[in-house]
Amino acid sequence: MEKCPSVKSILLLDSEGKRVAVKYYSDDWPTNAAKEAFEKDVFTKTQKTNARTEAEIAMFENNVVVYKFVQDLHFFVTGGEDENELILATVLQGFFDAVGLLLRGNVDKREALENLDLILLCLDEIVDGGIILETDATVIAGKVASHSIDAGAPLSEQTISQALATAREHLTRSLLK
Amino acid sequence: MAQPLVKKDDDHDDEAEYSPFLGIEKGAVLQEARVFNDPQLDPRRCSQVITKLLYLLNQGETFTKIEATEVFFAVTKLFQSRDLGLRRMVYLMIKELSPSSDEVIIVTSSLMKDMNSKTDMYRANAIRVLCRITDGTLLTQIERYLKQAIVDKNPVVASAALVSGIHLLQSNPEIVKRWSNEVQEAMQSRAALVQFHALALLHQIRQNDRLAVSKLVTSLTRGTVRSPLAQCLLIRYTCQVIRESAGNTQTGERPFYDYLESCLRHKAEMVIFEAARAITELNGVTSRELTPAITVLQLFLSSSKPVLRFAAVRTLNKVAMMHPMAVTNCNIDMESLISDQNRSIATLAITTLLKTGNESSVDRLMKQITNFMSDIADEFKIVVVEAIRSLCLKFPLKYRSLMNFLSNILREEGGFEYKKAIVDSIVILIRDIPDAKESGLLHLCEFIEDCEFTYLSTQILHFLGIEGPKTSDPSKYIRYIYNRVHLENATVRASAVSTLAKFGAMVDSLKPRIFVLLRRCLFDSDDEVRDRATLYLNTLGADGAMDETNEDASEFLFGSLDVPLVNLETSLKNYESSDEPFDISSVPREVKVQPLAEKKAPSKKPAGLGAPPSGPTATVDAYEKLLSSIPEFSSFGNLFKSSAPVELTEAETEYAVNVVKHIFDQHVVFQYNCTNTIPEQLLENVTVLVDSSEAEEFAEVASKPLQSLPYDSPGQTFVAFEKPQGVPAVGKFSNILKFIVKEVDTSTGEAEDDGVEDEYRLEDLEVVAADYMQKVGVSNFRNAWENMNPDSERVDEYGLGPRENLSEAVNAVINLLGMQPCEGTEVVPSNSRSHTCLLSGVFIGNVRVLVRLSFGIDGEKEVAMKLAVRSDDESVSDAIHEIVASG
């Protein structure tokens, strides 16, 4: 109980249960086969429900699963059986809304795959190793979308100095060996 | 990047087919990754390739070691680009590849540079990446930067460092613990999530220091914690503190309860719920404490959000197990949830109602459930069936409608697990409610008429064989059973034959008819069925054999196999056909590997078919069975009491030994449970050498060595002592474990032939007066006390010397006597000056004993006690006083 609220997995599946992007933060599923079996389970058990207006929730095999669907995309956040359901729902909402912002409202599988880099970055900004990083959708989307060129040193100069640094590093390593 | 999507309703198929990754192939993408080496980097193109690589990994594709290394080195080149988007993808890629430590060195300098960059995004991400891939040695190098980052003005950077700290604490606790000051500073941050991460890290750093955690909680519960997540954390930590301080403060105001209660008025739902749940899970929560929590949960029940309804109903369901009355207020809201779209919520609502319902509402509830059962999945139905079973046990008078319900759903479609749950429930109801027996058995009979599950059919037939003959009209079951012989597969036919034989053995009037039926089975197509029929015809004396075999026959039919199946199997395998017939008594009876059942979590499901109803006596039964199977001890009579295991070794020693003391009327048996924790050793001929010179009244009479003790499979050796009959003899025993040790080759698992004799000193063991006392409670102490002969009462006063508080003194006396406290009197209100404690027990020789203890404590913490004993035997009353006087 004294544990930090933790997320065990975040899944984004399509309307046939295939992976769009998934992220696991727990050792409960050691192999890819175990993960796929879990996804299949989650998908089939929630498939028939209507989770389009409000996030829905289900529980099986010691996992609490909160989920929400839009178009042909199914969003899932799962946690341990003792996890506060509302915390998981908050994470789900953050993920769901951030994806909506990043895809500018056109949330479907095609758009998600076209912008998979954004989805992956988005996952990376929500949870780190099971610990919730951020749940506010605008903040998450803001972090993902900041696509400006670094205003640091000029490109050419930068590369040379960096190359030198790397070379120096290599040299000292090989000398020390 | 996002392009406006053109809606094309007519070519929907095309759209479904389309994917930018269609036909993607690992080899080709790895080829594409060469663009990372271009002198003129194209950030956009590189990003796309990384995305493809990540896509492959995400789909479960794996890279070989060489591929991963190549990709890693190529990706490191991309640090040259100043494109922020690309850099972010590079970070992701490095995390996914989880490089080896010599590879990490390559990127360390680049990442450290990013850690000190002016761009916050770089700093935050570089910290997370570096901490993910780093090992201890590198950590000391970057520690300085991490400490700075923790107190960074930018919340993203601070959070990144704090979260990384939480992860690193697992692998490098000594380093992270040095960051306490910075983490504490971060606690004051204005950013909500920084506070959350700082609190989580700070608590983990201090989690082994109870006092520090308590201080932390005390200060924070007074202040303001901004983030709802941090507030939830704080609630969890508060509960931990409450739990750990529970020993000192028994009643009165619970510390921090006010804080939990105030959280019920927080504006964030997650905090309200966390607090409500925390209150319901408090140890020994009172109904007054529960009320506000139940009230907010009740509000959640009618929320429009399914998650909220689910969370509330799940928590209330748990509360209903312990405090059904507290939840009854919510019954109306619960009933409306039965029709909830979300079947999980509906099921939880129903099972809660079943727990809180009263006798009069059962029928109405059953009507609602019947409609509901048709449209939920099997897994939910099982939950409902189990809830109905416990309801029926609670209201035995309602068995008729509940049994009808069970039999109705038994007839409907369903999978094996579901059917098994129903059958199990009916069996349990038949066992526990005598009135339900006949109708229940008939329901089961009807079920096997059309049962597709062989397992269930055989189990029911077995059960019928035991229960059927005891009913008023056993003959009516014969038809159902004999039908099986005609219509079923061989397995079911065979068990039907056994069941028929049992009817024959138990009911004399049916015997001739049973013989006729059994003879018909002699022509069955299956060997087993024919064999059984022949066997039973002979044992039951169908061929006019004498009647005295009757007892043997029923012994044979109803007795359980008292040798472990594994041993029987090995003995049969070793048996070589010769003139000598196989003798079942030659099968060793000792159980090789004792399942550590007590250590396992207690299984939630009540025992159904096959297993006898388990209760608190289960372990005693198991011990009794074990002991009586050992010929040396079989003459000792009935087992009076078995103690809880007492450890004789420190934790994590080479050999772990604990002892269970078995008390008989004239004997004491020590059961030494030994575990060998060294894989390279095999112990043989394990015995315990017991020195009883400090226990004068005991004389060793027998011992039973343990033949072999392989690694990690517990075994037992026994030593038995004789003692004067009925006397609570006490004494101290010193123990030495003796054995022959053989080296084991762990690769082959074979032991060497030669062993060395060795011994191992164990801790001393004591037999104390409490070992002769069974904890047996009484429901009404006052009545029991009045009914005892007042002449047997012995009263005396004792000074117990200075004690910390009364509670300690009370516990000491309870433990000394080993008796069952009654009516909750073992709990002493804090700061009270006097206390009365009531104890009950059964002393050896089956003598009932009641004890009334009055304690008082004075200003100098001197405790005085008045002890009044009543028992069936005056000498026992005196004995109790002797125990206290000498203790």
PDB file of C-alpha atoms in Angstrom, chain B residues 176-357:
ATOM      1  CA  VAL B 176      20.614   8.430  -3.624  1.00  0.00           C
ATOM      2  CA  LYS B 177      20.296   8.646   0.152  1.00  0.00           C
ATOM      3  CA  ARG B 178      22.822  11.459   0.097  1.00  0.00           C
ATOM      4  CA  TRP B 179      20.344  13.635  -1.807  1.00  0.00           C
ATOM      5  CA  SER B 180      17.956  14.022   1.135  1.00  0.00           C
ATOM      6  CA  ASN B 181      18.530  17.734   1.540  1.00  0.00           C
ATOM      7  CA  GLU B 182      17.892  18.549  -2.090  1.00  0.00           C
ATOM      8  CA  VAL B 183      14.816  16.322  -2.155  1.00  0.00           C
ATOM      9  CA  GLN B 184      13.512  18.079   0.915  1.00  0.00           C
ATOM     10  CA  GLU B 185      13.988  21.407  -0.804  1.00  0.00           C
ATOM     11  CA  ALA B 186      12.120  20.116  -3.841  1.00  0.00           C
ATOM     12  CA  MET B 187       9.221  19.265  -1.529  1.00  0.00           C
ATOM     13  CA  GLN B 188       8.671  22.999  -1.196  1.00  0.00           C
ATOM     14  CA  SER B 189       8.386  23.423  -4.960  1.00  0.00           C
ATOM     15  CA  ARG B 190       5.418  25.307  -6.291  1.00  0.00           C
ATOM     16  CA  ALA B 191       4.987  22.778  -9.082  1.00  0.00           C
ATOM     17  CA  ALA B 192       2.468  20.147  -8.110  1.00  0.00           C
ATOM     18  CA  LEU B 193       4.112  17.155  -9.690  1.00  0.00           C
ATOM     19  CA  VAL B 194       7.570  18.003  -8.401  1.00  0.00           C
ATOM     20  CA  GLN B 195       6.122  17.847  -4.942  1.00  0.00           C
ATOM     21  CA  PHE B 196       4.608  14.463  -5.713  1.00  0.00           C
ATOM     22  CA  HIS B 197       7.863  13.022  -7.017  1.00  0.00           C
ATOM     23  CA  ALA B 198       9.862  14.534  -4.170  1.00  0.00           C
ATOM     24  CA  LEU B 199       7.505  13.068  -1.586  1.00  0.00           C
ATOM     25  CA  ALA B 200       7.706   9.633  -3.175  1.00  0.00           C
ATOM     26  CA  LEU B 201      11.510   9.719  -3.211  1.00  0.00           C
ATOM     27  CA  LEU B 202      11.836  11.166   0.278  1.00  0.00           C
ATOM     28  CA  HIS B 203       9.598   8.467   1.696  1.00  0.00           C
ATOM     29  CA  GLN B 204      11.518   5.730  -0.059  1.00  0.00           C
ATOM     30  CA  ILE B 205      14.795   7.074   1.261  1.00  0.00           C
ATOM     31  CA  ARG B 206      13.437   7.024   4.791  1.00  0.00           C
ATOM     32  CA  GLN B 207      11.114   4.069   4.622  1.00  0.00           C
ATOM     33  CA  ASN B 208      13.132   1.978   7.054  1.00  0.00           C
ATOM     34  CA  ASP B 209      13.200   4.725   9.618  1.00  0.00           C
ATOM     35  CA  ARG B 210       9.803   4.647  11.275  1.00  0.00           C
ATOM     36  CA  LEU B 211      10.358   7.744  13.300  1.00  0.00           C
ATOM     37  CA  ALA B 212      11.389   9.780  10.277  1.00  0.00           C
ATOM     38  CA  VAL B 213       8.340   8.631   8.316  1.00  0.00           C
ATOM     39  CA  SER B 214       6.125   9.504  11.224  1.00  0.00           C
ATOM     40  CA  LYS B 215       7.663  12.973  11.451  1.00  0.00           C
ATOM     41  CA  LEU B 216       7.295  13.466   7.724  1.00  0.00           C
ATOM     42  CA  VAL B 217       3.640  12.554   7.852  1.00  0.00           C
ATOM     43  CA  THR B 218       3.006  14.698  10.906  1.00  0.00           C
ATOM     44  CA  SER B 219       4.466  17.793   9.330  1.00  0.00           C
ATOM     45  CA  LEU B 220       2.856  17.306   5.932  1.00  0.00           C
ATOM     46  CA  THR B 221      -0.629  16.519   7.160  1.00  0.00           C
ATOM     47  CA  ARG B 222      -0.626  19.927   8.822  1.00  0.00           C
ATOM     48  CA  GLY B 223       0.680  21.786   5.810  1.00  0.00           C
ATOM     49  CA  THR B 224      -0.703  22.025   2.353  1.00  0.00           C
ATOM     50  CA  VAL B 225       0.168  19.495  -0.269  1.00  0.00           C
ATOM     51  CA  ARG B 226      -0.784  20.854  -3.648  1.00  0.00           C
ATOM     52  CA  SER B 227      -0.856  17.940  -6.036  1.00  0.00           C
ATOM     53  CA  PRO B 228      -3.715  15.446  -5.737  1.00  0.00           C
ATOM     54  CA  LEU B 229      -1.263  12.667  -6.521  1.00  0.00           C
ATOM     55  CA  ALA B 230       0.983  13.774  -3.682  1.00  0.00           C
ATOM     56  CA  GLN B 231      -2.061  13.925  -1.442  1.00  0.00           C
ATOM     57  CA  CYS B 232      -2.896  10.310  -2.336  1.00  0.00           C
ATOM     58  CA  LEU B 233       0.664   9.330  -1.489  1.00  0.00           C
ATOM     59  CA  LEU B 234       0.449  11.113   1.817  1.00  0.00           C
ATOM     60  CA  ILE B 235      -2.744   9.251   2.636  1.00  0.00           C
ATOM     61  CA  ARG B 236      -0.975   5.961   1.990  1.00  0.00           C
ATOM     62  CA  TYR B 237       1.945   6.926   4.184  1.00  0.00           C
ATOM     63  CA  THR B 238      -0.412   8.107   6.904  1.00  0.00           C
ATOM     64  CA  CYS B 239      -2.095   4.709   6.931  1.00  0.00           C
ATOM     65  CA  GLN B 240       1.286   3.084   7.284  1.00  0.00           C
ATOM     66  CA  VAL B 241       2.031   5.240  10.314  1.00  0.00           C
ATOM     67  CA  ILE B 242      -1.386   4.483  11.800  1.00  0.00           C
ATOM     68  CA  ARG B 243      -0.825   0.772  11.329  1.00  0.00           C
ATOM     69  CA  GLU B 244       2.594   0.809  12.900  1.00  0.00           C
ATOM     70  CA  SER B 245       1.513   2.822  15.892  1.00  0.00           C
ATOM     71  CA  ALA B 246      -1.532   0.614  16.434  1.00  0.00           C
ATOM     72  CA  GLY B 247       0.171  -1.318  19.231  1.00  0.00           C
ATOM     73  CA  ASN B 248       0.362   1.615  21.595  1.00  0.00           C
ATOM     74  CA  THR B 249      -2.953   3.278  21.238  1.00  0.00           C
ATOM     75  CA  GLN B 250      -5.870   0.950  21.369  1.00  0.00           C
ATOM     76  CA  THR B 251      -8.939   3.083  21.654  1.00  0.00           C
ATOM     77  CA  GLY B 252      -9.851   6.680  21.925  1.00  0.00           C
ATOM     78  CA  GLU B 253      -9.013   9.051  19.121  1.00  0.00           C
ATOM     79  CA  ARG B 254      -7.069   7.380  16.393  1.00  0.00           C
ATOM     80  CA  PRO B 255      -4.099   9.535  15.416  1.00  0.00           C
ATOM     81  CA  PHE B 256      -4.412  11.178  11.995  1.00  0.00           C
ATOM     82  CA  TYR B 257      -8.018  10.091  11.605  1.00  0.00           C
ATOM     83  CA  ASP B 258      -8.989  13.750  11.425  1.00  0.00           C
ATOM     84  CA  TYR B 259      -6.603  14.216   8.539  1.00  0.00           C
ATOM     85  CA  LEU B 260      -8.062  11.287   6.612  1.00  0.00           C
ATOM     86  CA  GLU B 261     -11.527  12.587   7.265  1.00  0.00           C
ATOM     87  CA  SER B 262     -10.616  16.060   6.051  1.00  0.00           C
ATOM     88  CA  CYS B 263      -9.356  14.519   2.795  1.00  0.00           C
ATOM     89  CA  LEU B 264     -12.906  13.320   2.187  1.00  0.00           C
ATOM     90  CA  ARG B 265     -13.697  16.970   1.462  1.00  0.00           C
ATOM     91  CA  HIS B 266     -10.821  17.472  -0.963  1.00  0.00           C
ATOM     92  CA  LYS B 267     -11.732  18.794  -4.374  1.00  0.00           C
ATOM     93  CA  ALA B 268     -10.038  16.033  -6.357  1.00  0.00           C
ATOM     94  CA  GLU B 269     -12.023  12.821  -6.634  1.00  0.00           C
ATOM     95  CA  MET B 270      -8.941  10.647  -6.553  1.00  0.00           C
ATOM     96  CA  VAL B 271      -8.009  12.053  -3.154  1.00  0.00           C
ATOM     97  CA  ILE B 272     -11.524  11.635  -1.787  1.00  0.00           C
ATOM     98  CA  PHE B 273     -11.583   8.060  -2.934  1.00  0.00           C
ATOM     99  CA  GLU B 274      -8.092   7.295  -1.659  1.00  0.00           C
ATOM    100  CA  ALA B 275      -9.060   8.638   1.765  1.00  0.00           C
ATOM    101  CA  ALA B 276     -12.383   6.803   1.842  1.00  0.00           C
ATOM    102  CA  ARG B 277     -10.703   3.559   0.920  1.00  0.00           C
ATOM    103  CA  ALA B 278      -7.984   4.146   3.497  1.00  0.00           C
ATOM    104  CA  ILE B 279     -10.562   4.641   6.239  1.00  0.00           C
ATOM    105  CA  THR B 280     -12.403   1.449   5.340  1.00  0.00           C
ATOM    106  CA  GLU B 281      -9.148  -0.472   5.544  1.00  0.00           C
ATOM    107  CA  LEU B 282      -8.118   0.787   8.977  1.00  0.00           C
ATOM    108  CA  ASN B 283      -7.525  -1.945  11.511  1.00  0.00           C
ATOM    109  CA  GLY B 284     -10.526  -2.374  13.751  1.00  0.00           C
ATOM    110  CA  VAL B 285     -12.353   0.540  12.210  1.00  0.00           C
ATOM    111  CA  THR B 286     -15.412   1.602  14.178  1.00  0.00           C
ATOM    112  CA  SER B 287     -18.772   2.340  12.618  1.00  0.00           C
ATOM    113  CA  ARG B 288     -18.464   5.955  13.657  1.00  0.00           C
ATOM    114  CA  GLU B 289     -15.185   6.232  11.752  1.00  0.00           C
ATOM    115  CA  LEU B 290     -16.678   4.435   8.762  1.00  0.00           C
ATOM    116  CA  THR B 291     -19.768   6.584   8.358  1.00  0.00           C
ATOM    117  CA  PRO B 292     -18.251   9.626   6.583  1.00  0.00           C
ATOM    118  CA  ALA B 293     -16.290   7.387   4.215  1.00  0.00           C
ATOM    119  CA  ILE B 294     -19.364   5.354   3.348  1.00  0.00           C
ATOM    120  CA  THR B 295     -21.278   8.562   2.718  1.00  0.00           C
ATOM    121  CA  VAL B 296     -18.870   9.826   0.047  1.00  0.00           C
ATOM    122  CA  LEU B 297     -18.663   6.380  -1.542  1.00  0.00           C
ATOM    123  CA  GLN B 298     -22.431   6.347  -1.696  1.00  0.00           C
ATOM    124  CA  LEU B 299     -22.358   9.625  -3.616  1.00  0.00           C
ATOM    125  CA  PHE B 300     -19.914   8.077  -6.083  1.00  0.00           C
ATOM    126  CA  LEU B 301     -22.358   5.234  -6.703  1.00  0.00           C
ATOM    127  CA  SER B 302     -24.648   7.552  -8.611  1.00  0.00           C
ATOM    128  CA  SER B 303     -21.866   9.275 -10.539  1.00  0.00           C
ATOM    129  CA  SER B 304     -22.055   9.428 -14.314  1.00  0.00           C
ATOM    130  CA  LYS B 305     -18.513   8.102 -14.590  1.00  0.00           C
ATOM    131  CA  PRO B 306     -18.244   4.321 -14.668  1.00  0.00           C
ATOM    132  CA  VAL B 307     -14.758   4.398 -13.150  1.00  0.00           C
ATOM    133  CA  LEU B 308     -16.057   6.224 -10.117  1.00  0.00           C
ATOM    134  CA  ARG B 309     -19.007   3.880  -9.704  1.00  0.00           C
ATOM    135  CA  PHE B 310     -16.728   0.881 -10.053  1.00  0.00           C
ATOM    136  CA  ALA B 311     -14.201   2.149  -7.534  1.00  0.00           C
ATOM    137  CA  ALA B 312     -16.947   2.909  -5.020  1.00  0.00           C
ATOM    138  CA  VAL B 313     -18.829  -0.337  -5.398  1.00  0.00           C
ATOM    139  CA  ARG B 314     -15.627  -2.373  -5.249  1.00  0.00           C
ATOM    140  CA  THR B 315     -14.636  -0.734  -1.991  1.00  0.00           C
ATOM    141  CA  LEU B 316     -18.110  -1.070  -0.502  1.00  0.00           C
ATOM    142  CA  ASN B 317     -18.099  -4.710  -1.504  1.00  0.00           C
ATOM    143  CA  LYS B 318     -14.969  -5.224   0.580  1.00  0.00           C
ATOM    144  CA  VAL B 319     -16.433  -3.289   3.491  1.00  0.00           C
ATOM    145  CA  ALA B 320     -19.546  -5.463   3.339  1.00  0.00           C
ATOM    146  CA  MET B 321     -17.479  -8.518   4.159  1.00  0.00           C
ATOM    147  CA  MET B 322     -16.483  -7.147   7.532  1.00  0.00           C
ATOM    148  CA  HIS B 323     -19.160  -4.585   8.335  1.00  0.00           C
ATOM    149  CA  PRO B 324     -22.309  -5.461   6.392  1.00  0.00           C
ATOM    150  CA  MET B 325     -24.419  -3.176   8.546  1.00  0.00           C
ATOM    151  CA  ALA B 326     -22.395  -0.115   7.589  1.00  0.00           C
ATOM    152  CA  VAL B 327     -23.198  -0.606   3.928  1.00  0.00           C
ATOM    153  CA  THR B 328     -26.941  -1.197   4.194  1.00  0.00           C
ATOM    154  CA  ASN B 329     -27.593   2.528   3.765  1.00  0.00           C
ATOM    155  CA  CYS B 330     -26.349   2.237   0.209  1.00  0.00           C
ATOM    156  CA  ASN B 331     -28.664  -0.620  -0.699  1.00  0.00           C
ATOM    157  CA  ILE B 332     -31.044   1.480  -2.755  1.00  0.00           C
ATOM    158  CA  ASP B 333     -28.233   2.897  -4.863  1.00  0.00           C
ATOM    159  CA  MET B 334     -26.776  -0.579  -5.170  1.00  0.00           C
ATOM    160  CA  GLU B 335     -30.010  -1.992  -6.473  1.00  0.00           C
ATOM    161  CA  SER B 336     -30.118   0.518  -9.276  1.00  0.00           C
ATOM    162  CA  LEU B 337     -26.610  -0.543 -10.231  1.00  0.00           C
ATOM    163  CA  ILE B 338     -27.785  -4.075 -10.983  1.00  0.00           C
ATOM    164  CA  SER B 339     -28.849  -2.788 -14.372  1.00  0.00           C
ATOM    165  CA  ASP B 340     -25.565  -0.965 -14.947  1.00  0.00           C
ATOM    166  CA  GLN B 341     -24.150  -1.181 -18.453  1.00  0.00           C
ATOM    167  CA  ASN B 342     -20.810  -2.168 -17.035  1.00  0.00           C
ATOM    168  CA  ARG B 343     -21.210  -5.777 -15.979  1.00  0.00           C
ATOM    169  CA  SER B 344     -18.316  -5.617 -13.532  1.00  0.00           C
ATOM    170  CA  ILE B 345     -20.147  -2.913 -11.628  1.00  0.00           C
ATOM    171  CA  ALA B 346     -23.413  -4.818 -11.759  1.00  0.00           C
ATOM    172  CA  THR B 347     -21.795  -8.004 -10.465  1.00  0.00           C
ATOM    173  CA  LEU B 348     -20.088  -6.186  -7.637  1.00  0.00           C
ATOM    174  CA  ALA B 349     -23.362  -4.492  -6.743  1.00  0.00           C
ATOM    175  CA  ILE B 350     -25.198  -7.805  -6.631  1.00  0.00           C
ATOM    176  CA  THR B 351     -22.618  -9.551  -4.519  1.00  0.00           C
ATOM    177  CA  THR B 352     -22.566  -6.605  -2.149  1.00  0.00           C
ATOM    178  CA  LEU B 353     -26.316  -6.764  -1.838  1.00  0.00           C
ATOM    179  CA  LEU B 354     -26.111 -10.465  -1.165  1.00  0.00           C
ATOM    180  CA  LYS B 355     -23.751  -9.753   1.686  1.00  0.00           C
ATOM    181  CA  THR B 356     -25.737  -6.925   3.223  1.00  0.00           C
ATOM    182  CA  GLY B 357     -29.224  -8.175   2.548  1.00  0.00           C
TER     183      GLY B 357
END
